[in-house]
Amino acid sequence: MFYHLFEYLSESGNAPAVFRYLTSRALIAFVTAFILTLIVGRPLIIKLYKKGFRSFERSYGDINAQSKKGTPMMGGIIMVITSMLSAVLWCDMTSSFVIPLFAAGIWFAIFGGMDDYLKIKYKNPDHGLSRTVKFSIQILFGGALAFFVLNPAISPLPPEIANGMQIPFFKGIIFNSSVFTALWIIFIITYSANAVNFADGMDGLATVPSIFVFIVIAIFSYIIGNSIQAQHLLFTYIPGSGEIAVFCAAVIGAAVGFLWFNTHPAEVFMGDLGSLFLGGIMGTAAVLIRQEAIYIMAGAIFVLEITSTFVQENIGFKNYRRILYRAPLHHHYHHKGMAESKIVVRFWIISAIMAVISIITIKFR
Amino acid sequence: MSETPKKFIFTGGGSGGHVSPALAVATALKKKIPDAQILYVGIRNKAEGKMVPKAGFPLKFVNSAPFPGKSPFKLLKFFLTLTLGMIKAKMILLRFRPDVVFATGGYVSAPIVFMASILRKLTLGLFNTKILIHESNVHPGKMNKWAAQAADAVGVSFSETIKMLPKGKGFFCGYPVRSSVSSVDRTTARKVLGIPKDDFVVFAFGGSQGSRTINRALADAATQLLKNPSIHIMHGTGKPFGENSNYNGITDVEERLKKTDPSTLENNRYRRMGFIDNMGLYYGASDLVIIRAGAGSIMEVCGKGLPSIIIPISGIYSDHQTGNARFIERAGAAEVLYEDVDPVRNITIPFVKGTELAETIFRLKNSPEKLEKMGQIAQKLFPNNADEIAADYLTYLYSGRNCPQKPDTVKFESDRILGLTTTQLENFLKRIAASAETPLNDDEKRLLKNKINGLIATGDVICRARGFRIAGLAQYREIIPVMISSGIDNNEKPFAKRDAFIGLCKLMPIEDIHKNKLVEMILSGLSDSYYEVRSEAAKCTAIFAQNIELTDSERENILEKLYTNLHDRSFEVSRDAIIAIGIMAIDGNKAVENMSYCYFDKVWKTREAIFAALEKLVERDIIEPEKALEEMDKILITSNGYLTRYELKEQFNKSRQNIEKRR
């Protein structure tokens, strides 16, 4: 919003140009989102609690000194509101990169919210939206996104980039196929949404790695969207993709603000609303700059979480045995006795390192 | 809206059990509203194809299929079939424009019911047909559970079902049957059949194709029963229907009797009939009936005021018949015998023992007052004009007037065990063990045993595994040999083996006859390839060693394996081994020396176990207290985990409890 305002003002020569720069807007979006979250956070938490949107435990038992039962759920709504608000304020809303990001945010927030709501209403973690429905929603959005990206008429990406794959350490386009790309995009979106969902099992476990992934995506967006930098670092230039960095910054700000409340012992959980929201936007952003491989690398924690569950269920249980003590991976360590906060911080460390490695690959092309 | 509805669609089929009630209501409706237009919708090549035209109603077809489970290919095919069916249903509905739809559940009725509901919502009331569904059994079927949301009302055969439906939707009408099977009074019937009027007549009937369980049970009971000269048996064995019928009731019974007691074949107090076309005659002559628990048979028998022995069809997942049977039993109109399997003797074909059946029959025969009471209750359980009530309700739904009067219902408590999934059952038993629920009564125990047998005798690994765990919780000791052979079996799958140990643990102490096999099982388990089995075997040992005398060599063998397990990759195995060592070790120094390997184990739970084990060794006078303390000082005391304790919640609980006490 302010972007458009300052565009208008600078044309009449009245406003400083700094607000039109990407980096400034990104940083300001971050701060805005963070402060907004801090302001809005506590009242929303109280409201969620009062309305009965609270978590429950699978096992039978009363409120238990050891349990987290009763903590407000659907806290993702806090992030949704503040990040979107900040994005509206500081993004170029006409950018065709920003529109799919907003679409992803709203789409996944709605369905994530419905899933949470049903679970709470029936007081049963199995009675949220069924797996089939969840998958269909993700596939649908993935399909729509694929259509958007691959269709030269509306896609913001130049066609060679849209159809091609890029991977770290290699410059240029590796691969060129519309069909494969479409399937790959659908896969990434589905993977994204689920991965963050699985990781959201302990206080702060999904929040911080998401932040790191968004930072990496933001940096890559900025570079790719900047013709000088892109050329210098041997990336294919995609005009306008820098806006993604502003949007990401808003989400990061919201996530950091959420962390303020969510870190152990958590006062609010993000729920499926939050995890699908973050995952959906992450995946979409990665697709929009066609850096999915980097995204997977930076989000190694999510890969671990999803893979561990997959292995345990589809290889282990099919053979009537456990392979890990528990799945997803964080439960495995918890079963071995490691304290929750230790697991979470160690996963944060891994995230950070993977983010750094992803950024290093910029130089190694 | 006009007073009376004129156009009706009836749907439901697949089997006779769905078609008959629909036809019964349609016939009753036609009598009340002679100019009603009635259309029946079914699928091809099913019972409705023959029964509906015979009854004189027009028939149209749609596509449908039963829900196939999770396999993605089958699911796709199912969705396609269903979609096609719904499209056809839409055309039928839009062309015929019924005022009311009546469905008897099952997948055949799905296209019409769902399409009607969708059309109602989409057209915002322009297409306004009323939907009434009917449930034959106590427990609503899958289709009806969903359809109940869309329907305007659900007619139930058993009053208990109302509780299981959304509020206000259920109404009790009974199970519609067409013109009642003609009744013949007792004296006439007996005269026709040549039976003295004071003799005792048992009539068994397992459906038109016969029931293997009932046939075999009665054949086995025959000799005993016929010893009493006043007992007559009328046995409807059923006969095979068509070429690809895989059960021949007539020959099955004959051959069985030939083997066990050929004299019964000649006994003229034992009649065997293949197909019975004058049921009324036999009902009229009977004192006691033996049947399956299909809604139709139950209604018929109760309608005639006859006491019965009900043998429901068992099934791990489908409890329809058992639910119906137990309902009647609790009301006091019948006794239930469960067909069982015997995993101990590896009998997987369900059966009822002839001796059990004979005993039950004798018991009932010798208490004529009870029999009479049962008959009286049976008569009052269901309205005998269910077809008319349902037909009246159809009109009422449409016009909002003339609500049919609700028949009286019988009151009693709900079933606690039936209808629970295995997981829910396990949790329920755990709650009983924790004194959070009242213990099981004898009847529940009987049903539980029957279910456990079913779970264990099945080939499915997960069912077997859960069956073992539940058997342990239920204190079902007779299953112990099966658990032990499972534990020793090399081909047994890991989860099932683990759960065999878990179940066994709960059943300790074990009788001496099993001891040797149990030792073999433990030794095998301690070196099993799956970590959870090694761990549970050690837990088993810990309990076992406290209750039974072990020979020195047995003890040595077990301890050797336990010491090996201290070096195991999995902390669970080493931890449980340590606990067992604490309870079993005789040589204190050796024990300590071996355990010292774990003093710096990465996982604190292992070290925690060492403290407990040292304590136990001191308690048993295996090592000196000073030695134990010395060892404890050598163990790494820092841990990377702790128990969270929310003081706020603790205080909340404490204050709440204290306040509750003062209420």
GROMACS .gro file of C-alpha atoms in nm, chain A:
model
  365
    1MET     CA    1   0.000   0.000   0.000
    2PHE     CA    2   0.261   0.245   0.106
    3TYR     CA    3   0.453   0.140  -0.200
    4HIS     CA    4   0.180   0.278  -0.420
    5LEU     CA    5   0.144   0.585  -0.208
    6PHE     CA    6   0.510   0.666  -0.230
    7GLU     CA    7   0.513   0.588  -0.603
    8TYR     CA    8   0.249   0.852  -0.644
    9LEU     CA    9   0.417   1.097  -0.416
   10SER     CA   10   0.761   1.060  -0.568
   11GLU     CA   11   0.620   1.132  -0.908
   12SER     CA   12   0.511   1.465  -0.778
   13GLY     CA   13   0.854   1.494  -0.625
   14ASN     CA   14   0.748   1.494  -0.263
   15ALA     CA   15   0.865   1.171  -0.106
   16PRO     CA   16   1.206   1.024  -0.033
   17ALA     CA   17   1.294   0.747  -0.274
   18VAL     CA   18   1.414   0.516  -0.001
   19PHE     CA   19   1.070   0.369   0.051
   20ARG     CA   20   1.071   0.239  -0.300
   21TYR     CA   21   1.376   0.031  -0.246
   22LEU     CA   22   1.325  -0.335  -0.195
   23THR     CA   23   1.556  -0.377   0.099
   24SER     CA   24   1.405  -0.093   0.293
   25ARG     CA   25   1.055  -0.214   0.240
   26ALA     CA   26   1.150  -0.567   0.332
   27LEU     CA   27   1.313  -0.464   0.657
   28ILE     CA   28   1.031  -0.231   0.747
   29ALA     CA   29   0.776  -0.502   0.665
   30PHE     CA   30   0.960  -0.732   0.902
   31VAL     CA   31   0.955  -0.484   1.185
   32THR     CA   32   0.595  -0.390   1.121
   33ALA     CA   33   0.480  -0.750   1.130
   34PHE     CA   34   0.678  -0.819   1.443
   35ILE     CA   35   0.545  -0.524   1.636
   36LEU     CA   36   0.191  -0.588   1.519
   37THR     CA   37   0.218  -0.948   1.638
   38LEU     CA   38   0.336  -0.839   1.977
   39ILE     CA   39   0.045  -0.599   2.008
   40VAL     CA   40  -0.221  -0.828   1.874
   41GLY     CA   41  -0.082  -1.152   2.013
   42ARG     CA   42  -0.194  -1.159   2.369
   43PRO     CA   43  -0.550  -1.033   2.314
   44LEU     CA   44  -0.594  -1.291   2.038
   45ILE     CA   45  -0.460  -1.568   2.260
   46ILE     CA   46  -0.706  -1.475   2.530
   47LYS     CA   47  -0.984  -1.462   2.277
   48LEU     CA   48  -0.895  -1.807   2.142
   49TYR     CA   49  -0.890  -1.948   2.492
   50LYS     CA   50  -1.224  -1.800   2.580
   51LYS     CA   51  -1.386  -1.927   2.264
   52GLY     CA   52  -1.276  -2.275   2.355
   53PHE     CA   53  -1.021  -2.325   2.080
   54ARG     CA   54  -0.794  -2.531   2.296
   55SER     CA   55  -0.589  -2.838   2.244
   56PHE     CA   56  -0.660  -3.175   2.396
   57GLU     CA   57  -0.466  -3.489   2.445
   58ARG     CA   58  -0.530  -3.819   2.277
   59SER     CA   59  -0.516  -4.018   2.596
   60TYR     CA   60  -0.777  -4.020   2.860
   61GLY     CA   61  -0.716  -3.812   3.162
   62ASP     CA   62  -0.784  -3.483   3.328
   63ILE     CA   63  -0.581  -3.168   3.323
   64ASN     CA   64  -0.249  -3.300   3.419
   65ALA     CA   65   0.051  -3.122   3.562
   66GLN     CA   66   0.266  -3.285   3.296
   67SER     CA   67   0.043  -3.219   3.001
   68LYS     CA   68  -0.006  -2.936   2.758
   69LYS     CA   69  -0.374  -2.994   2.743
   70GLY     CA   70  -0.573  -2.676   2.741
   71THR     CA   71  -0.329  -2.459   2.549
   72PRO     CA   72  -0.500  -2.238   2.294
   73MET     CA   73  -0.483  -2.365   1.939
   74MET     CA   74  -0.518  -2.205   1.598
   75GLY     CA   75  -0.265  -1.943   1.703
   76GLY     CA   76  -0.163  -1.935   1.340
   77ILE     CA   77  -0.439  -1.686   1.296
   78ILE     CA   78  -0.215  -1.434   1.467
   79MET     CA   79   0.054  -1.484   1.206
   80VAL     CA   80  -0.195  -1.481   0.923
   81ILE     CA   81  -0.343  -1.151   1.026
   82THR     CA   82  -0.024  -0.966   1.102
   83SER     CA   83   0.182  -1.096   0.812
   84MET     CA   84  -0.089  -1.028   0.558
   85LEU     CA   85  -0.150  -0.687   0.703
   86SER     CA   86   0.215  -0.597   0.690
   87ALA     CA   87   0.241  -0.735   0.339
   88VAL     CA   88  -0.052  -0.527   0.223
   89LEU     CA   89   0.111  -0.220   0.371
   90TRP     CA   90   0.454  -0.265   0.223
   91CYS     CA   91   0.426  -0.482  -0.089
   92ASP     CA   92   0.365  -0.382  -0.442
   93MET     CA   93   0.020  -0.527  -0.467
   94THR     CA   94   0.018  -0.522  -0.845
   95SER     CA   95   0.312  -0.756  -0.866
   96SER     CA   96   0.212  -1.086  -1.013
   97PHE     CA   97   0.446  -1.251  -0.768
   98VAL     CA   98   0.264  -1.118  -0.468
   99ILE     CA   99  -0.081  -1.225  -0.580
  100PRO     CA  100  -0.014  -1.600  -0.576
  101LEU     CA  101   0.150  -1.563  -0.237
  102PHE     CA  102  -0.159  -1.397  -0.097
  103ALA     CA  103  -0.371  -1.665  -0.263
  104ALA     CA  104  -0.162  -1.938  -0.103
  105GLY     CA  105  -0.182  -1.773   0.235
  106ILE     CA  106  -0.557  -1.736   0.228
  107TRP     CA  107  -0.626  -2.076   0.075
  108PHE     CA  108  -0.419  -2.274   0.322
  109ALA     CA  109  -0.521  -2.064   0.616
  110ILE     CA  110  -0.886  -2.135   0.547
  111PHE     CA  111  -0.846  -2.506   0.509
  112GLY     CA  112  -0.600  -2.536   0.792
  113GLY     CA  113  -0.845  -2.347   1.005
  114MET     CA  114  -1.129  -2.577   0.906
  115ASP     CA  115  -0.921  -2.880   0.995
  116ASP     CA  116  -0.841  -2.737   1.337
  117TYR     CA  117  -1.197  -2.632   1.397
  118LEU     CA  118  -1.331  -2.979   1.322
  119LYS     CA  119  -1.071  -3.141   1.545
  120ILE     CA  120  -1.165  -2.914   1.830
  121LYS     CA  121  -1.534  -2.952   1.776
  122TYR     CA  122  -1.522  -3.329   1.785
  123LYS     CA  123  -1.250  -3.334   2.046
  124ASN     CA  124  -1.073  -3.595   1.844
  125PRO     CA  125  -0.748  -3.549   1.658
  126ASP     CA  126  -0.865  -3.799   1.397
  127HIS     CA  127  -1.177  -3.609   1.309
  128GLY     CA  128  -1.026  -3.315   1.131
  129LEU     CA  129  -1.053  -3.303   0.756
  130SER     CA  130  -0.981  -3.645   0.616
  131ARG     CA  131  -0.648  -3.720   0.458
  132THR     CA  132  -0.808  -3.740   0.115
  133VAL     CA  133  -0.964  -3.398   0.149
  134LYS     CA  134  -0.639  -3.247   0.271
  135PHE     CA  135  -0.447  -3.397  -0.017
  136SER     CA  136  -0.702  -3.282  -0.271
  137ILE     CA  137  -0.681  -2.927  -0.141
  138GLN     CA  138  -0.306  -2.925  -0.171
  139ILE     CA  139  -0.307  -3.086  -0.512
  140LEU     CA  140  -0.571  -2.844  -0.633
  141PHE     CA  141  -0.368  -2.545  -0.531
  142GLY     CA  142  -0.053  -2.699  -0.672
  143GLY     CA  143  -0.231  -2.754  -0.999
  144ALA     CA  144  -0.357  -2.399  -1.007
  145LEU     CA  145  -0.013  -2.266  -0.930
  146ALA     CA  146   0.141  -2.484  -1.198
  147PHE     CA  147  -0.110  -2.355  -1.446
  148PHE     CA  148  -0.036  -1.999  -1.343
  149VAL     CA  149   0.339  -2.039  -1.368
  150LEU     CA  150   0.351  -2.236  -1.689
  151ASN     CA  151   0.099  -2.038  -1.884
  152PRO     CA  152   0.295  -1.774  -2.073
  153ALA     CA  153  -0.001  -1.540  -2.090
  154ILE     CA  154  -0.030  -1.487  -1.716
  155SER     CA  155   0.293  -1.620  -1.577
  156PRO     CA  156   0.531  -1.368  -1.426
  157LEU     CA  157   0.820  -1.592  -1.518
  158PRO     CA  158   0.986  -1.591  -1.855
  159PRO     CA  159   0.900  -1.920  -2.025
  160GLU     CA  160   1.247  -2.073  -2.032
  161ILE     CA  161   1.273  -2.033  -1.660
  162ALA     CA  162   0.918  -2.138  -1.598
  163ASN     CA  163   0.967  -2.472  -1.762
  164GLY     CA  164   1.316  -2.539  -1.647
  165MET     CA  165   1.467  -2.667  -1.326
  166GLN     CA  166   1.749  -2.499  -1.146
  167ILE     CA  167   1.969  -2.671  -0.895
  168PRO     CA  168   2.248  -2.548  -0.668
  169PHE     CA  169   2.607  -2.550  -0.785
  170PHE     CA  170   2.504  -2.550  -1.147
  171LYS     CA  171   2.434  -2.235  -1.332
  172GLY     CA  172   2.161  -2.207  -1.585
  173ILE     CA  173   1.865  -2.425  -1.658
  174ILE     CA  174   1.910  -2.795  -1.628
  175PHE     CA  175   1.598  -2.939  -1.761
  176ASN     CA  176   1.306  -2.831  -1.970
  177SER     CA  177   0.966  -2.992  -1.965
  178SER     CA  178   0.625  -2.850  -1.893
  179VAL     CA  179   0.468  -3.171  -1.782
  180PHE     CA  180   0.742  -3.262  -1.544
  181THR     CA  181   0.749  -2.911  -1.405
  182ALA     CA  182   0.376  -2.915  -1.345
  183LEU     CA  183   0.398  -3.241  -1.153
  184TRP     CA  184   0.699  -3.118  -0.966
  185ILE     CA  185   0.518  -2.801  -0.863
  186ILE     CA  186   0.222  -2.998  -0.735
  187PHE     CA  187   0.459  -3.220  -0.544
  188ILE     CA  188   0.640  -2.926  -0.388
  189ILE     CA  189   0.320  -2.764  -0.267
  190THR     CA  190   0.189  -3.087  -0.119
  191TYR     CA  191   0.522  -3.162   0.041
  192SER     CA  192   0.550  -2.811   0.180
  193ALA     CA  193   0.217  -2.802   0.350
  194ASN     CA  194   0.262  -3.143   0.508
  195ALA     CA  195   0.622  -3.098   0.608
  196VAL     CA  196   0.562  -2.795   0.824
  197ASN     CA  197   0.256  -2.967   0.967
  198PHE     CA  198   0.459  -3.264   1.082
  199ALA     CA  199   0.727  -3.044   1.225
  200ASP     CA  200   0.471  -2.860   1.433
  201GLY     CA  201   0.484  -3.106   1.716
  202MET     CA  202   0.684  -2.924   1.981
  203ASP     CA  203   0.703  -2.570   2.105
  204GLY     CA  204   0.882  -2.363   1.847
  205LEU     CA  205   0.988  -2.659   1.636
  206ALA     CA  206   0.816  -2.547   1.318
  207THR     CA  207   0.843  -2.175   1.374
  208VAL     CA  208   1.219  -2.119   1.368
  209PRO     CA  209   1.312  -2.350   1.082
  210SER     CA  210   1.039  -2.178   0.882
  211ILE     CA  211   1.198  -1.846   0.963
  212PHE     CA  212   1.533  -1.966   0.835
  213VAL     CA  213   1.381  -2.103   0.518
  214PHE     CA  214   1.201  -1.778   0.456
  215ILE     CA  215   1.525  -1.586   0.508
  216VAL     CA  216   1.697  -1.801   0.248
  217ILE     CA  217   1.409  -1.759   0.006
  218ALA     CA  218   1.405  -1.386   0.064
  219ILE     CA  219   1.775  -1.357  -0.008
  220PHE     CA  220   1.746  -1.562  -0.325
  221SER     CA  221   1.443  -1.363  -0.436
  222TYR     CA  222   1.627  -1.042  -0.390
  223ILE     CA  223   1.926  -1.160  -0.588
  224ILE     CA  224   1.723  -1.313  -0.867
  225GLY     CA  225   1.506  -1.005  -0.891
  226ASN     CA  226   1.800  -0.772  -0.919
  227SER     CA  227   1.941  -0.771  -1.270
  228ILE     CA  228   2.290  -0.666  -1.164
  229GLN     CA  229   2.325  -0.913  -0.881
  230ALA     CA  230   2.168  -1.195  -1.078
  231GLN     CA  231   2.411  -1.154  -1.359
  232HIS     CA  232   2.704  -1.118  -1.122
  233LEU     CA  233   2.618  -1.436  -0.935
  234LEU     CA  234   2.517  -1.624  -1.247
  235PHE     CA  235   2.147  -1.654  -1.178
  236THR     CA  236   1.881  -1.614  -1.442
  237TYR     CA  237   1.721  -1.279  -1.385
  238ILE     CA  238   1.348  -1.273  -1.316
  239PRO     CA  239   1.222  -0.919  -1.316
  240GLY     CA  240   0.999  -0.828  -1.028
  241SER     CA  241   1.067  -1.136  -0.818
  242GLY     CA  242   1.222  -0.916  -0.554
  243GLU     CA  243   0.874  -0.844  -0.420
  244ILE     CA  244   0.871  -1.194  -0.285
  245ALA     CA  245   1.140  -1.085  -0.043
  246VAL     CA  246   0.914  -0.818   0.099
  247PHE     CA  247   0.632  -1.065   0.148
  248CYS     CA  248   0.867  -1.315   0.307
  249ALA     CA  249   0.996  -1.047   0.538
  250ALA     CA  250   0.645  -0.981   0.658
  251VAL     CA  251   0.591  -1.349   0.727
  252ILE     CA  252   0.925  -1.372   0.906
  253GLY     CA  253   0.831  -1.080   1.125
  254ALA     CA  254   0.503  -1.244   1.212
  255ALA     CA  255   0.675  -1.575   1.284
  256VAL     CA  256   0.932  -1.413   1.511
  257GLY     CA  257   0.653  -1.239   1.694
  258PHE     CA  258   0.471  -1.569   1.723
  259LEU     CA  259   0.784  -1.727   1.862
  260TRP     CA  260   0.769  -1.475   2.144
  261PHE     CA  261   0.461  -1.658   2.270
  262ASN     CA  262   0.519  -2.003   2.126
  263THR     CA  263   0.857  -2.092   2.266
  264HIS     CA  264   0.869  -2.348   2.546
  265PRO     CA  265   0.651  -2.353   2.755
  266ALA     CA  266   0.414  -2.246   2.481
  267GLU     CA  267   0.122  -2.021   2.550
  268VAL     CA  268  -0.032  -2.084   2.212
  269PHE     CA  269  -0.001  -2.340   1.933
  270MET     CA  270  -0.016  -2.250   1.570
  271GLY     CA  271  -0.229  -2.546   1.475
  272ASP     CA  272  -0.289  -2.667   1.124
  273LEU     CA  273  -0.397  -2.317   1.036
  274GLY     CA  274  -0.049  -2.186   1.105
  275SER     CA  275   0.153  -2.477   0.972
  276LEU     CA  276  -0.037  -2.508   0.646
  277PHE     CA  277  -0.022  -2.131   0.607
  278LEU     CA  278   0.355  -2.122   0.648
  279GLY     CA  279   0.410  -2.433   0.438
  280GLY     CA  280   0.187  -2.317   0.160
  281ILE     CA  281   0.354  -1.980   0.131
  282MET     CA  282   0.701  -2.134   0.154
  283GLY     CA  283   0.631  -2.375  -0.127
  284THR     CA  284   0.469  -2.112  -0.345
  285ALA     CA  285   0.755  -1.871  -0.298
  286ALA     CA  286   1.010  -2.138  -0.381
  287VAL     CA  287   0.820  -2.226  -0.696
  288LEU     CA  288   0.791  -1.864  -0.802
  289ILE     CA  289   1.166  -1.826  -0.815
  290ARG     CA  290   1.212  -2.186  -0.931
  291GLN     CA  291   1.458  -2.256  -0.654
  292GLU     CA  292   1.281  -2.556  -0.512
  293ALA     CA  293   1.602  -2.750  -0.469
  294ILE     CA  294   1.746  -2.478  -0.247
  295TYR     CA  295   1.421  -2.472  -0.056
  296ILE     CA  296   1.445  -2.842   0.016
  297MET     CA  297   1.803  -2.806   0.127
  298ALA     CA  298   1.734  -2.511   0.354
  299GLY     CA  299   1.430  -2.687   0.494
  300ALA     CA  300   1.625  -3.002   0.575
  301ILE     CA  301   1.448  -3.031   0.906
  302PHE     CA  302   1.117  -3.059   0.729
  303VAL     CA  303   1.261  -3.321   0.499
  304LEU     CA  304   1.378  -3.518   0.799
  305GLU     CA  305   1.042  -3.496   0.969
  306ILE     CA  306   0.845  -3.603   0.668
  307THR     CA  307   1.085  -3.876   0.568
  308SER     CA  308   1.096  -4.022   0.916
  309THR     CA  309   0.719  -4.050   0.926
  310PHE     CA  310   0.708  -4.192   0.578
  311VAL     CA  311   0.967  -4.455   0.656
  312GLN     CA  312   0.809  -4.553   0.984
  313GLU     CA  313   0.462  -4.593   0.841
  314ASN     CA  314   0.524  -4.726   0.495
  315ILE     CA  315   0.826  -4.943   0.556
  316GLY     CA  316   0.815  -5.015   0.925
  317PHE     CA  317   0.450  -5.073   0.994
  318LYS     CA  318   0.403  -5.258   0.668
  319ASN     CA  319   0.655  -5.506   0.804
  320TYR     CA  320   0.500  -5.502   1.148
  321ARG     CA  321   0.792  -5.340   1.321
  322ARG     CA  322   0.911  -5.001   1.430
  323ILE     CA  323   1.214  -4.861   1.259
  324LEU     CA  324   1.251  -4.552   1.472
  325TYR     CA  325   1.130  -4.543   1.829
  326ARG     CA  326   0.863  -4.301   1.726
  327ALA     CA  327   0.781  -4.077   1.433
  328PRO     CA  328   0.811  -3.794   1.338
  329LEU     CA  329   1.174  -3.763   1.426
  330HIS     CA  330   1.136  -3.526   1.719
  331HIS     CA  331   0.924  -3.784   1.899
  332HIS     CA  332   1.198  -4.038   1.850
  333TYR     CA  333   1.441  -3.828   2.049
  334HIS     CA  334   1.179  -3.743   2.304
  335HIS     CA  335   1.119  -4.112   2.357
  336LYS     CA  336   1.489  -4.154   2.426
  337GLY     CA  337   1.448  -3.908   2.707
  338MET     CA  338   1.577  -3.585   2.553
  339ALA     CA  339   1.401  -3.281   2.689
  340GLU     CA  340   1.172  -3.096   2.451
  341SER     CA  341   1.360  -2.770   2.462
  342LYS     CA  342   1.685  -2.948   2.383
  343ILE     CA  343   1.539  -3.121   2.080
  344VAL     CA  344   1.390  -2.798   1.956
  345VAL     CA  345   1.709  -2.597   1.991
  346ARG     CA  346   1.917  -2.869   1.828
  347PHE     CA  347   1.677  -2.870   1.536
  348TRP     CA  348   1.710  -2.491   1.521
  349ILE     CA  349   2.086  -2.533   1.500
  350ILE     CA  350   2.053  -2.779   1.216
  351SER     CA  351   1.816  -2.541   1.038
  352ALA     CA  352   2.056  -2.254   1.072
  353ILE     CA  353   2.346  -2.454   0.940
  354MET     CA  354   2.146  -2.578   0.644
  355ALA     CA  355   2.036  -2.222   0.572
  356VAL     CA  356   2.394  -2.109   0.576
  357ILE     CA  357   2.498  -2.390   0.346
  358SER     CA  358   2.219  -2.299   0.107
  359ILE     CA  359   2.345  -1.943   0.097
  360ILE     CA  360   2.701  -2.057   0.042
  361THR     CA  361   2.591  -2.230  -0.275
  362ILE     CA  362   2.528  -1.888  -0.420
  363LYS     CA  363   2.897  -1.836  -0.444
  364PHE     CA  364   2.980  -2.181  -0.563
  365ARG     CA  365   2.843  -2.184  -0.912
   0.00000   0.00000   0.00000
